Coordinates of N, CA and C (backbone and C1' of nucleotides) in Angstrom, one line a residue:
Chain A
M67 N 83.2 134.7 34.4 CA 82.4 134.5 35.6 C 83.3 133.7 36.6
T68 N 83.2 134.1 37.8 CA 84.1 133.4 38.8 C 83.2 132.5 39.7
A69 N 83.8 131.4 40.0 CA 83.1 130.4 40.9 C 82.9 131.0 42.2
T70 N 81.7 130.8 42.8 CA 81.5 131.3 44.1 C 81.3 130.1 45.1
T71 N 81.8 130.3 46.3 CA 81.6 129.2 47.2 C 80.2 129.2 47.9
F72 N 79.9 128.1 48.5 CA 78.6 128.0 49.2 C 78.5 129.1 50.2
Q73 N 79.6 129.3 50.9 CA 79.7 130.3 52.0 C 79.4 131.7 51.4
E74 N 79.9 132.0 50.2 CA 79.6 133.3 49.6 C 78.2 133.4 49.2
Q75 N 77.6 132.3 48.7 CA 76.3 132.3 48.2 C 75.2 132.6 49.2
I76 N 75.5 132.2 50.5 CA 74.5 132.4 51.5 C 74.9 133.5 52.5
A77 N 75.9 134.3 52.1 CA 76.4 135.4 53.0 C 75.3 136.4 53.2
G78 N 75.0 136.8 54.4 CA 74.1 137.8 54.7 C 72.6 137.3 54.9
L79 N 72.4 136.1 54.6 CA 71.0 135.6 54.7 C 70.7 135.3 56.2
D80 N 69.5 135.8 56.6 CA 69.1 135.4 58.0 C 68.5 134.0 57.9
A81 N 68.2 133.4 59.1 CA 67.8 132.0 59.2 C 66.6 131.7 58.3
V82 N 65.6 132.6 58.3 CA 64.4 132.3 57.5 C 64.7 132.3 56.0
A83 N 65.5 133.3 55.6 CA 65.9 133.4 54.2 C 66.7 132.2 53.8
L84 N 67.6 131.8 54.7 CA 68.5 130.6 54.4 C 67.6 129.3 54.3
A85 N 66.7 129.2 55.2 CA 65.8 128.0 55.2 C 65.0 127.9 53.9
R86 N 64.6 129.1 53.4 CA 63.8 129.1 52.1 C 64.8 128.8 51.0
R87 N 66.0 129.3 51.0 CA 66.9 129.2 49.9 C 67.4 127.7 49.8
L88 N 67.4 127.0 50.9 CA 68.0 125.6 50.9 C 67.0 124.6 50.3
I89 N 65.7 125.0 50.2 CA 64.7 124.1 49.6 C 65.1 123.9 48.1
G90 N 65.2 122.7 47.7 CA 65.6 122.5 46.3 C 67.1 122.3 46.1
A91 N 67.9 122.6 47.1 CA 69.3 122.4 47.0 C 69.7 121.0 47.1
S92 N 70.9 120.6 46.6 CA 71.4 119.3 46.6 C 72.3 119.1 47.9
L93 N 72.1 118.1 48.7 CA 72.9 117.8 49.8 C 73.5 116.5 49.7
I94 N 74.9 116.4 49.6 CA 75.6 115.1 49.5 C 76.5 115.0 50.7
V95 N 76.4 113.8 51.4 CA 77.4 113.5 52.5 C 78.1 112.3 52.1
R96 N 79.4 112.4 51.7 CA 80.2 111.2 51.4 C 79.6 110.3 50.5
G97 N 79.0 110.8 49.4 CA 78.5 109.9 48.4 C 77.0 109.5 48.5
A98 N 76.3 110.1 49.5 CA 74.9 109.8 49.7 C 74.1 111.1 49.9
G99 N 72.9 111.2 49.3 CA 72.2 112.4 49.5 C 71.1 112.6 48.5
G100 N 70.7 113.8 48.3 CA 69.6 114.1 47.4 C 69.2 115.6 47.5
T101 N 67.9 115.9 47.2 CA 67.4 117.2 47.1 C 66.7 117.6 48.5
I102 N 67.1 118.7 49.0 CA 66.5 119.1 50.3 C 65.0 119.5 50.0
I103 N 64.1 118.9 50.7 CA 62.7 119.2 50.5 C 62.0 119.8 51.8
E104 N 62.7 119.8 52.9 CA 62.0 120.4 54.1 C 63.1 120.9 55.1
T105 N 62.8 122.1 55.6 CA 63.8 122.8 56.5 C 63.0 123.6 57.6
E106 N 63.8 123.9 58.6 CA 63.2 124.8 59.7 C 64.3 125.8 60.1
A107 N 63.8 127.0 60.3 CA 64.7 128.1 60.7 C 64.8 128.2 62.3
Y108 N 66.0 128.5 62.8 CA 66.1 128.8 64.2 C 67.0 130.0 64.4
A109 N 66.6 130.9 65.3 CA 67.2 132.2 65.4 C 67.6 132.4 66.9
P110 N 68.6 133.4 67.1 CA 69.1 133.6 68.5 C 68.1 134.1 69.5
D111 N 67.1 134.9 69.0 CA 66.1 135.4 70.0 C 64.8 134.6 70.0
D112 N 65.0 133.3 69.6 CA 63.9 132.3 69.4 C 64.0 131.3 70.5
P113 N 63.0 131.3 71.4 CA 63.1 130.4 72.6 C 63.2 128.9 72.2
A114 N 62.9 128.5 71.0 CA 63.0 127.1 70.6 C 64.4 126.8 70.1
S115 N 65.2 127.8 70.0 CA 66.6 127.6 69.4 C 67.6 127.2 70.5
H116 N 68.5 126.3 70.1 CA 69.5 125.9 71.0 C 70.4 127.1 71.4
S117 N 70.4 128.1 70.6 CA 71.3 129.3 70.8 C 70.7 130.3 71.7
F118 N 69.4 130.1 72.1 CA 68.7 131.1 72.9 C 69.4 131.6 74.1
N119 N 70.1 130.7 74.8 CA 70.7 131.1 76.0 C 72.2 131.4 75.8
G120 N 72.6 131.7 74.6 CA 74.0 132.0 74.3 C 74.9 130.8 74.1
P121 N 76.1 131.0 73.7 CA 77.0 129.9 73.4 C 77.3 128.9 74.5
T122 N 77.3 127.7 74.2 CA 77.6 126.6 75.2 C 78.5 125.6 74.4
R123 N 79.0 124.6 75.1 CA 79.8 123.6 74.4 C 79.0 122.9 73.2
R124 N 77.8 122.6 73.5 CA 77.0 121.9 72.5 C 76.7 122.7 71.3
N125 N 76.3 124.0 71.5 CA 75.9 124.8 70.4 C 77.0 125.6 69.8
A126 N 78.2 125.4 70.2 CA 79.3 126.3 69.7 C 79.3 126.5 68.2
A127 N 79.0 125.4 67.4 CA 79.1 125.5 66.0 C 78.1 126.5 65.4
M128 N 77.0 126.7 66.2 CA 76.0 127.7 65.7 C 76.5 129.1 65.8
F129 N 77.6 129.3 66.5 CA 78.2 130.7 66.6 C 79.5 130.7 65.8
G130 N 79.8 129.6 65.1 CA 81.0 129.5 64.3 C 80.7 130.0 62.8
P131 N 81.6 129.6 61.9 CA 81.5 130.1 60.5 C 80.1 129.7 59.8
S132 N 79.6 130.7 59.1 CA 78.4 130.5 58.3 C 78.8 129.4 57.2
G133 N 77.8 128.6 56.8 CA 78.0 127.6 55.8 C 78.7 126.3 56.3
H134 N 78.8 126.2 57.6 CA 79.3 125.0 58.2 C 78.1 124.2 58.9
A135 N 78.4 123.0 59.4 CA 77.4 122.2 59.9 C 77.3 122.3 61.5
Y136 N 76.1 122.3 61.9 CA 75.8 122.1 63.4 C 75.1 120.8 63.5
V137 N 75.8 119.8 64.1 CA 75.3 118.5 64.3 C 75.2 118.2 65.8
Y138 N 74.0 117.8 66.2 CA 73.8 117.5 67.6 C 73.0 116.2 67.8
R139 N 73.2 115.7 69.0 CA 72.4 114.5 69.4 C 71.1 114.8 70.0
C140 N 70.1 114.1 69.5 CA 68.7 114.4 69.9 C 68.1 113.2 70.6
Y141 N 67.5 113.4 71.7 CA 66.8 112.4 72.5 C 67.8 111.2 72.8
G142 N 69.1 111.5 72.8 CA 70.0 110.5 73.2 C 70.3 109.5 72.1
I143 N 69.6 109.5 71.0 CA 69.6 108.4 70.0 C 70.0 108.9 68.7
H144 N 69.3 110.0 68.2 CA 69.5 110.4 66.8 C 70.5 111.6 66.7
L145 N 71.0 111.8 65.5 CA 71.7 113.0 65.2 C 70.8 113.9 64.3
C146 N 71.0 115.2 64.4 CA 70.3 116.1 63.5 C 71.2 117.0 62.9
L147 N 71.0 117.4 61.6 CA 71.9 118.2 60.8 C 71.3 119.6 60.6
N148 N 72.2 120.6 60.8 CA 71.8 122.0 60.6 C 72.8 122.7 59.7
V149 N 72.4 123.7 59.0 CA 73.3 124.6 58.3 C 73.4 125.9 59.0
V150 N 74.6 126.3 59.5 CA 74.8 127.5 60.2 C 74.7 128.7 59.3
G151 N 74.0 129.7 59.7 CA 73.9 131.0 59.0 C 74.6 132.1 59.7
Q152 N 73.8 133.2 60.0 CA 74.4 134.3 60.9 C 74.7 133.7 62.3
P153 N 75.5 134.4 63.0 CA 75.9 133.9 64.4 C 74.6 133.6 65.2
G154 N 74.6 132.4 65.7 CA 73.5 131.9 66.6 C 72.3 131.5 65.8
E155 N 72.4 131.5 64.4 CA 71.3 131.1 63.6 C 71.6 129.8 62.8
A156 N 70.6 128.9 62.6 CA 70.8 127.7 61.9 C 69.5 127.2 61.3
V157 N 69.7 126.4 60.3 CA 68.6 125.8 59.6 C 68.6 124.3 59.7
L158 N 67.6 123.7 60.3 CA 67.5 122.2 60.5 C 67.1 121.6 59.2
I159 N 67.8 120.6 58.7 CA 67.4 119.9 57.5 C 66.5 118.7 57.9
R160 N 65.2 118.7 57.5 CA 64.3 117.8 58.0 C 64.0 116.6 57.1
A161 N 64.2 116.9 55.8 CA 63.9 115.8 54.8 C 64.6 116.0 53.5
L162 N 64.9 114.9 52.8 CA 65.5 114.9 51.5 C 64.7 114.0 50.6
A163 N 64.7 114.3 49.3 CA 64.3 113.4 48.3 C 65.6 112.6 47.9
P164 N 65.7 111.3 48.3 CA 66.9 110.6 48.1 C 67.2 110.4 46.6
Q165 N 68.5 110.6 46.3 CA 68.8 110.5 44.9 C 70.2 109.8 44.6
V166 N 71.1 110.1 45.5 CA 72.5 109.6 45.3 C 72.9 108.6 46.4
G167 N 73.5 107.5 46.0 CA 73.9 106.5 47.0 C 72.7 105.8 47.7
L168 N 71.8 105.4 46.9 CA 70.5 104.8 47.4 C 70.8 103.5 48.1
D169 N 71.7 102.7 47.5 CA 72.1 101.4 48.2 C 72.7 101.6 49.6
L170 N 73.6 102.6 49.6 CA 74.2 102.9 50.9 C 73.2 103.3 51.9
M171 N 72.3 104.2 51.5 CA 71.3 104.7 52.5 C 70.4 103.6 52.9
Q172 N 70.0 102.8 51.9 CA 69.1 101.6 52.2 C 69.7 100.7 53.2
S173 N 71.0 100.4 53.1 CA 71.7 99.5 54.0 C 71.8 100.1 55.4
R174 N 72.0 101.4 55.4 CA 72.1 102.1 56.8 C 70.8 102.1 57.5
R175 N 69.7 102.3 56.7 CA 68.4 102.5 57.3 C 67.6 101.2 57.5
G176 N 67.8 100.3 56.5 CA 67.1 99.0 56.6 C 65.7 99.1 56.0
T177 N 65.0 100.1 56.4 CA 63.6 100.2 55.8 C 63.3 101.6 55.4
A178 N 62.3 101.8 54.5 CA 61.8 103.1 54.1 C 61.1 103.7 55.3
P179 N 60.9 105.0 55.4 CA 61.5 105.9 54.6 C 62.9 106.2 54.9
L180 N 63.7 106.6 53.8 CA 65.1 106.8 53.9 C 65.4 108.1 54.6
C181 N 64.9 109.2 54.1 CA 65.3 110.5 54.5 C 64.2 111.5 54.9
S182 N 63.1 110.9 55.4 CA 61.9 111.7 55.8 C 61.9 111.9 57.3
G183 N 62.5 113.0 57.8 CA 62.7 113.3 59.2 C 64.1 113.5 59.5
P184 N 64.5 114.4 60.4 CA 65.9 114.7 60.7 C 66.7 113.5 61.2
G185 N 66.1 112.7 62.0 CA 66.9 111.6 62.6 C 67.1 110.5 61.5
R186 N 66.1 110.2 60.7 CA 66.2 109.3 59.6 C 67.2 109.7 58.6
L187 N 67.1 111.0 58.2 CA 68.0 111.6 57.2 C 69.5 111.5 57.7
A188 N 69.7 111.8 59.0 CA 71.1 111.7 59.5 C 71.6 110.3 59.5
E189 N 70.7 109.3 59.8 CA 71.2 107.9 59.7 C 71.5 107.5 58.3
A190 N 70.6 107.8 57.4 CA 70.8 107.5 56.0 C 72.0 108.0 55.4
L191 N 72.4 109.3 55.8 CA 73.6 109.9 55.3 C 74.8 109.4 56.0
G192 N 74.7 108.6 57.0 CA 75.9 108.2 57.7 C 76.6 109.3 58.5
L193 N 75.8 110.3 58.9 CA 76.3 111.4 59.7 C 76.9 110.9 61.0
R194 N 78.0 111.6 61.4 CA 78.7 111.3 62.7 C 78.7 112.5 63.6
A195 N 78.8 112.3 64.9 CA 78.9 113.4 65.8 C 80.1 114.3 65.5
D196 N 81.1 113.7 65.0 CA 82.3 114.6 64.7 C 82.2 115.3 63.4
D197 N 81.1 115.2 62.7 CA 80.9 116.0 61.5 C 80.5 117.5 62.0
N198 N 80.2 117.6 63.2 CA 79.8 118.9 63.8 C 81.0 119.9 63.4
G199 N 80.6 121.1 62.8 CA 81.6 122.1 62.5 C 82.2 122.0 61.1
L200 N 82.0 120.9 60.4 CA 82.6 120.8 59.1 C 81.9 121.7 58.1
S201 N 82.6 122.1 57.1 CA 82.1 123.0 56.0 C 81.2 122.2 55.1
F202 N 80.2 122.9 54.5 CA 79.4 122.3 53.5 C 80.0 122.6 52.1
A203 N 81.2 123.1 52.1 CA 81.9 123.3 50.8 C 82.7 122.1 50.5
G204 N 82.5 120.9 51.1 CA 83.2 119.7 50.8 C 84.5 119.6 51.6
P205 N 85.2 118.4 51.5 CA 84.9 117.3 50.6 C 83.8 116.3 51.2
D206 N 83.7 116.3 52.5 CA 82.7 115.3 53.1 C 81.3 115.8 53.0
L207 N 81.0 117.1 53.3 CA 79.7 117.6 53.2 C 79.6 118.6 52.1
A208 N 78.6 118.5 51.2 CA 78.5 119.4 50.1 C 77.0 119.8 49.8
I209 N 76.8 121.1 49.7 CA 75.5 121.6 49.3 C 75.7 122.5 48.0
T210 N 74.8 122.2 47.1 CA 74.7 123.0 45.8 C 73.3 123.6 45.7
L211 N 73.3 124.9 45.7 CA 72.0 125.6 45.8 C 71.2 125.4 44.4
A212 N 69.9 125.4 44.5 CA 69.1 125.4 43.3 C 69.3 126.6 42.5
L213 N 69.1 126.5 41.2 CA 69.3 127.6 40.2 C 68.2 128.6 40.4
A214 N 67.0 128.1 40.6 CA 65.8 129.0 40.8 C 65.1 128.6 42.1
Q215 N 64.5 129.5 42.7 CA 63.8 129.3 43.9 C 62.4 128.6 43.6
P216 N 62.2 127.3 44.1 CA 61.0 126.6 43.8 C 59.8 127.2 44.7
D217 N 58.6 126.8 44.3 CA 57.5 127.1 45.1 C 57.6 126.4 46.5
L218 N 57.2 127.1 47.6 CA 57.4 126.6 48.9 C 56.0 126.4 49.6
S219 N 56.0 125.4 50.5 CA 54.9 125.3 51.5 C 55.5 125.9 52.8
V220 N 54.6 126.5 53.6 CA 55.1 127.2 54.8 C 54.2 126.7 56.0
G221 N 54.8 126.4 57.1 CA 54.0 126.0 58.3 C 54.8 126.2 59.5
T222 N 54.3 125.7 60.6 CA 54.9 125.8 61.9 C 55.9 124.6 62.2
R223 N 56.8 124.9 63.0 CA 57.9 123.9 63.3 C 57.4 122.7 64.1
I224 N 58.1 121.6 64.0 CA 57.6 120.3 64.5 C 58.5 120.0 65.8
G225 N 57.8 119.5 66.8 CA 58.5 118.9 67.9 C 59.0 119.9 69.0
I226 N 58.6 121.1 68.9 CA 59.1 122.1 69.8 C 58.0 122.5 70.8
S227 N 58.3 123.0 72.0 CA 57.3 123.4 73.0 C 57.2 124.9 73.1
K228 N 58.1 125.6 72.5 CA 58.1 127.1 72.6 C 58.1 127.7 71.3
A229 N 57.5 128.9 71.2 CA 57.4 129.6 69.9 C 56.8 128.8 68.8
Q230 N 55.8 128.0 69.2 CA 55.2 127.1 68.2 C 54.4 127.8 67.1
E231 N 54.1 129.0 67.3 CA 53.3 129.7 66.3 C 54.1 130.3 65.1
L232 N 55.4 130.3 65.2 CA 56.2 131.0 64.2 C 56.2 130.1 62.9
P233 N 55.9 130.7 61.7 CA 55.8 130.0 60.5 C 57.2 129.8 59.8
W234 N 58.0 129.0 60.5 CA 59.4 128.9 60.1 C 59.8 127.5 59.6
R235 N 58.8 126.7 59.2 CA 59.0 125.4 58.6 C 58.7 125.6 57.1
F236 N 59.6 125.1 56.2 CA 59.4 125.3 54.8 C 59.6 123.9 54.1
G237 N 58.8 123.8 53.0 CA 58.8 122.5 52.2 C 58.8 122.8 50.7
L238 N 59.3 121.9 50.0 CA 59.1 122.0 48.5 C 57.6 121.7 48.2
A239 N 57.0 122.6 47.6 CA 55.5 122.5 47.3 C 55.3 121.2 46.6
G240 N 54.3 120.4 47.1 CA 53.9 119.2 46.4 C 54.9 118.0 46.6
A241 N 55.9 118.1 47.3 CA 56.9 117.1 47.4 C 56.4 115.9 48.2
K242 N 56.9 114.7 47.7 CA 56.6 113.5 48.5 C 57.8 113.2 49.4
G243 N 57.5 112.6 50.6 CA 58.6 112.3 51.5 C 58.8 113.4 52.6
L244 N 57.9 114.3 52.7 CA 58.0 115.2 53.8 C 57.8 114.5 55.1
S245 N 58.4 115.0 56.2 CA 58.3 114.3 57.5 C 56.9 114.4 58.0
R246 N 56.2 115.5 57.6 CA 54.8 115.6 57.9 C 54.2 116.5 56.8
P247 N 52.9 116.3 56.5 CA 52.3 117.1 55.5 C 52.2 118.6 56.0
F248 N 52.1 119.5 55.0 CA 51.7 120.9 55.3 C 50.2 121.0 55.2
A249 N 49.6 121.9 56.1 CA 48.2 122.1 56.0 C 47.8 122.9 54.8
Chain B
dA236 P 46.7 107.5 56.9 O5' 45.8 107.7 58.1 C5' 44.7 108.7 58.0 C4' 44.0 108.6 59.3 C3' 44.8 109.0 60.5 O3' 44.8 110.4 60.8 C1' 43.6 107.0 60.9
dT237 P 45.9 111.1 61.7 O5' 45.6 110.8 63.2 C5' 44.3 111.1 63.7 C4' 44.1 110.5 65.1 C3' 45.2 111.1 66.1 O3' 44.5 111.3 67.3 C1' 45.4 108.7 65.9
dA238 P 45.4 111.6 68.7 O5' 45.8 110.1 69.2 C5' 44.8 109.3 69.8 C4' 45.4 108.5 70.9 C3' 46.4 109.3 71.8 O3' 46.4 108.9 73.1 C1' 47.6 107.6 70.7
dC239 P 47.0 109.8 74.3 O5' 48.2 108.8 74.8 C5' 47.8 107.5 75.2 C4' 49.0 106.5 75.0 C3' 50.3 106.9 75.8 O3' 50.5 105.9 76.7 C1' 50.8 106.2 73.6
dT240 P 51.5 106.2 78.0 O5' 52.7 105.2 77.5 C5' 52.5 103.9 77.0 C4' 53.8 103.4 76.5 C3' 55.0 103.9 77.3 O3' 55.8 102.8 77.6 C1' 55.3 104.3 75.0
dG241 P 56.8 102.9 78.9 O5' 58.1 102.2 78.4 C5' 58.0 101.1 77.4 C4' 59.2 101.1 76.6 C3' 60.5 101.5 77.3 O3' 61.5 100.6 76.8 C1' 60.2 103.0 75.5
dA242 P 62.9 100.5 77.6 O5' 63.9 101.2 76.5 C5' 63.9 100.6 75.2 C4' 64.7 101.4 74.3 C3' 66.0 101.9 74.9 O3' 67.1 101.7 74.1 C1' 64.8 103.8 74.0
dT243 P 68.5 101.3 74.6 O5' 69.2 102.7 74.8 C5' 69.4 103.5 73.7 C4' 69.7 105.0 74.1 C3' 70.6 105.0 75.4 O3' 71.7 105.9 75.2 C1' 68.8 106.4 75.6
dG244 P 73.0 105.7 76.1 O5' 73.6 107.1 76.1 C5' 73.9 107.7 74.8 C4' 73.8 109.2 75.0 C3' 74.6 109.8 76.2 O3' 75.1 111.0 75.8 C1' 72.4 110.5 76.3
dG245 P 76.6 111.5 76.3 O5' 76.5 113.0 76.0 C5' 75.7 113.5 75.0 C4' 74.9 114.7 75.4 C3' 75.6 115.5 76.5 O3' 75.4 116.9 76.1 C1' 73.5 115.0 77.2
dG246 P 76.4 118.0 76.5 O5' 75.5 119.3 76.6 C5' 74.3 119.4 75.8 C4' 73.2 120.1 76.5 C3' 73.8 121.2 77.5 O3' 73.0 122.3 77.3 C1' 72.4 119.7 78.7
dC247 P 73.6 123.8 77.7 O5' 72.8 124.1 79.0 C5' 71.4 124.3 78.9 C4' 70.7 123.9 80.2 C3' 71.1 124.8 81.4 O3' 70.1 125.8 81.6 C1' 70.6 122.5 81.9
dT248 P 70.3 127.1 82.5 O5' 69.3 126.8 83.7 C5' 68.0 126.3 83.4 C4' 67.2 125.9 84.7 C3' 67.5 126.8 85.9 O3' 66.3 127.0 86.6 C1' 68.1 124.6 86.4
Chain C
dG223 P 66.7 111.9 91.7 O5' 66.3 113.0 90.6 C5' 65.6 114.1 91.2 C4' 65.0 115.0 90.2 C3' 64.1 114.3 89.2 O3' 63.0 115.2 89.0 C1' 65.9 115.4 88.1
dC224 P 61.7 114.8 88.2 O5' 61.8 115.7 87.0 C5' 61.9 117.1 87.2 C4' 62.3 117.8 85.9 C3' 61.4 117.3 84.7 O3' 60.9 118.4 84.0 C1' 63.7 117.1 84.2
dC225 P 59.7 118.3 82.9 O5' 60.5 118.8 81.6 C5' 61.2 119.9 81.7 C4' 62.1 120.0 80.4 C3' 61.4 119.6 79.1 O3' 61.6 120.5 78.1 C1' 63.5 118.4 79.4
dC226 P 60.5 120.6 76.9 O5' 60.5 119.2 76.2 C5' 60.9 119.2 74.8 C4' 62.4 119.2 74.6 C3' 62.9 118.8 73.3 O3' 63.8 119.7 72.8 C1' 64.0 117.6 75.0
dA227 P 64.0 120.7 71.8 O5' 63.7 120.1 70.4 C5' 62.5 120.0 69.8 C4' 62.6 119.7 68.3 C3' 63.5 118.5 68.0 O3' 63.1 118.0 66.7 C1' 64.4 120.5 67.1
dT228 P 62.0 116.7 66.7 O5' 63.0 115.5 67.1 C5' 64.0 115.0 66.3 C4' 64.0 113.5 66.1 C3' 62.9 113.0 65.2 O3' 63.5 112.3 64.2 C1' 63.0 111.8 67.3
dC229 P 62.6 111.6 63.0 O5' 62.4 110.1 63.4 C5' 63.6 109.4 63.7 C4' 63.2 108.0 64.3 C3' 62.2 107.2 63.5 O3' 62.7 106.0 63.3 C1' 61.6 107.3 65.8
dA230 P 62.0 105.0 62.1 O5' 61.6 103.8 63.0 C5' 62.6 103.2 63.8 C4' 61.9 102.2 64.8 C3' 60.9 101.3 64.1 O3' 61.1 100.0 64.6 C1' 59.8 102.5 65.8
dG231 P 60.2 98.7 64.0 O5' 59.2 98.4 65.2 C5' 59.6 98.2 66.5 C4' 58.5 98.3 67.5 C3' 57.3 97.4 67.1 O3' 57.0 96.5 68.1 C1' 56.6 99.6 67.7
dT232 P 56.0 95.3 67.9 O5' 54.7 95.7 68.7 C5' 54.8 96.2 70.0 C4' 53.6 96.9 70.4 C3' 52.3 96.2 70.1 O3' 51.6 95.9 71.2 C1' 52.2 98.5 69.5
dA233 P 50.3 94.9 71.2 O5' 49.1 95.9 71.5 C5' 49.2 96.9 72.5 C4' 48.2 98.0 72.2 C3' 46.8 97.4 71.9 O3' 45.9 97.9 72.9 C1' 47.5 99.2 70.4
dT234 P 44.4 97.1 72.9 O5' 43.5 98.2 72.1 C5' 43.4 99.5 72.6 C4' 43.0 100.4 71.5 C3' 41.6 100.1 70.9 O3' 40.7 101.2 71.2 C1' 43.1 100.7 69.2
dG235 P 39.1 101.1 70.8 O5' 39.0 102.0 69.5 C5' 38.6 103.4 69.6 C4' 38.4 104.0 68.2 C3' 37.1 103.6 67.5 O3' 36.5 104.7 66.9 C1' 39.0 103.2 66.1

DNA sequence: ATACTGATGGGCT
DNA sequence: GCCCATCAGTATG
C-alpha cells in the first residue's frame, strides 16, 4: 500500500463534500491543534463566498492548489483559516476540539474557549497572515483525515448576509465546543 | 438567556 | 464610504 498525500485524498471533492470530509480530521499547526468539529463550505457561484466575483489579490489562494490554506483577515482583527478545494472553493474551519499543545493555545488565548469559532481557533493555533497559501501536507500545517466518516449535524452558515438558506455548515454530531449549537 | 456595541483593517462600488 | 465568513465586554430580562 502506498502512502497518499492529503492533496490526493481530497482530489475531486467539491466544497460541500470536502466540508463534510474534514469533520473528525486532525488539524495541527506548528504543534498545536485538535479534531475539526465544525466547518462551512464556500463555492464560486455562492454570493457569500469571497471568490464570487472572481480572483483578486485577497482571495488568490482560493484559486491556487487544492489542499492548501486560504487565510484572510476578518473585521480587521481576526484571521480565519480555510482549506482550498476545487478552484474558487474553500472550507472555513470554524471549531476544533483542542487536543495538542494545550499550554501553547492557552497562553495565546488567555481564556476559554480555546478553539470555538474561526477567530479564536486562528488565535489559539498561532496562525499568521503569511500562512496564506501554505500546504496542509506540512511541515507547518498538517491535516490527517478521519478513518471513517462520523455522524454529522447540518445547518446554515453563520455571519453571512447572502445565501443564508444554504445548508452548508457541518458539525460533529453531539460535539462540545461548537461555535454555535445546531438546531 | 438575548441585545447591543466598539475594536480595527482591508476590499470593494 | 460602506460592508464585512468575529469576538469580548456590557447591559438588561
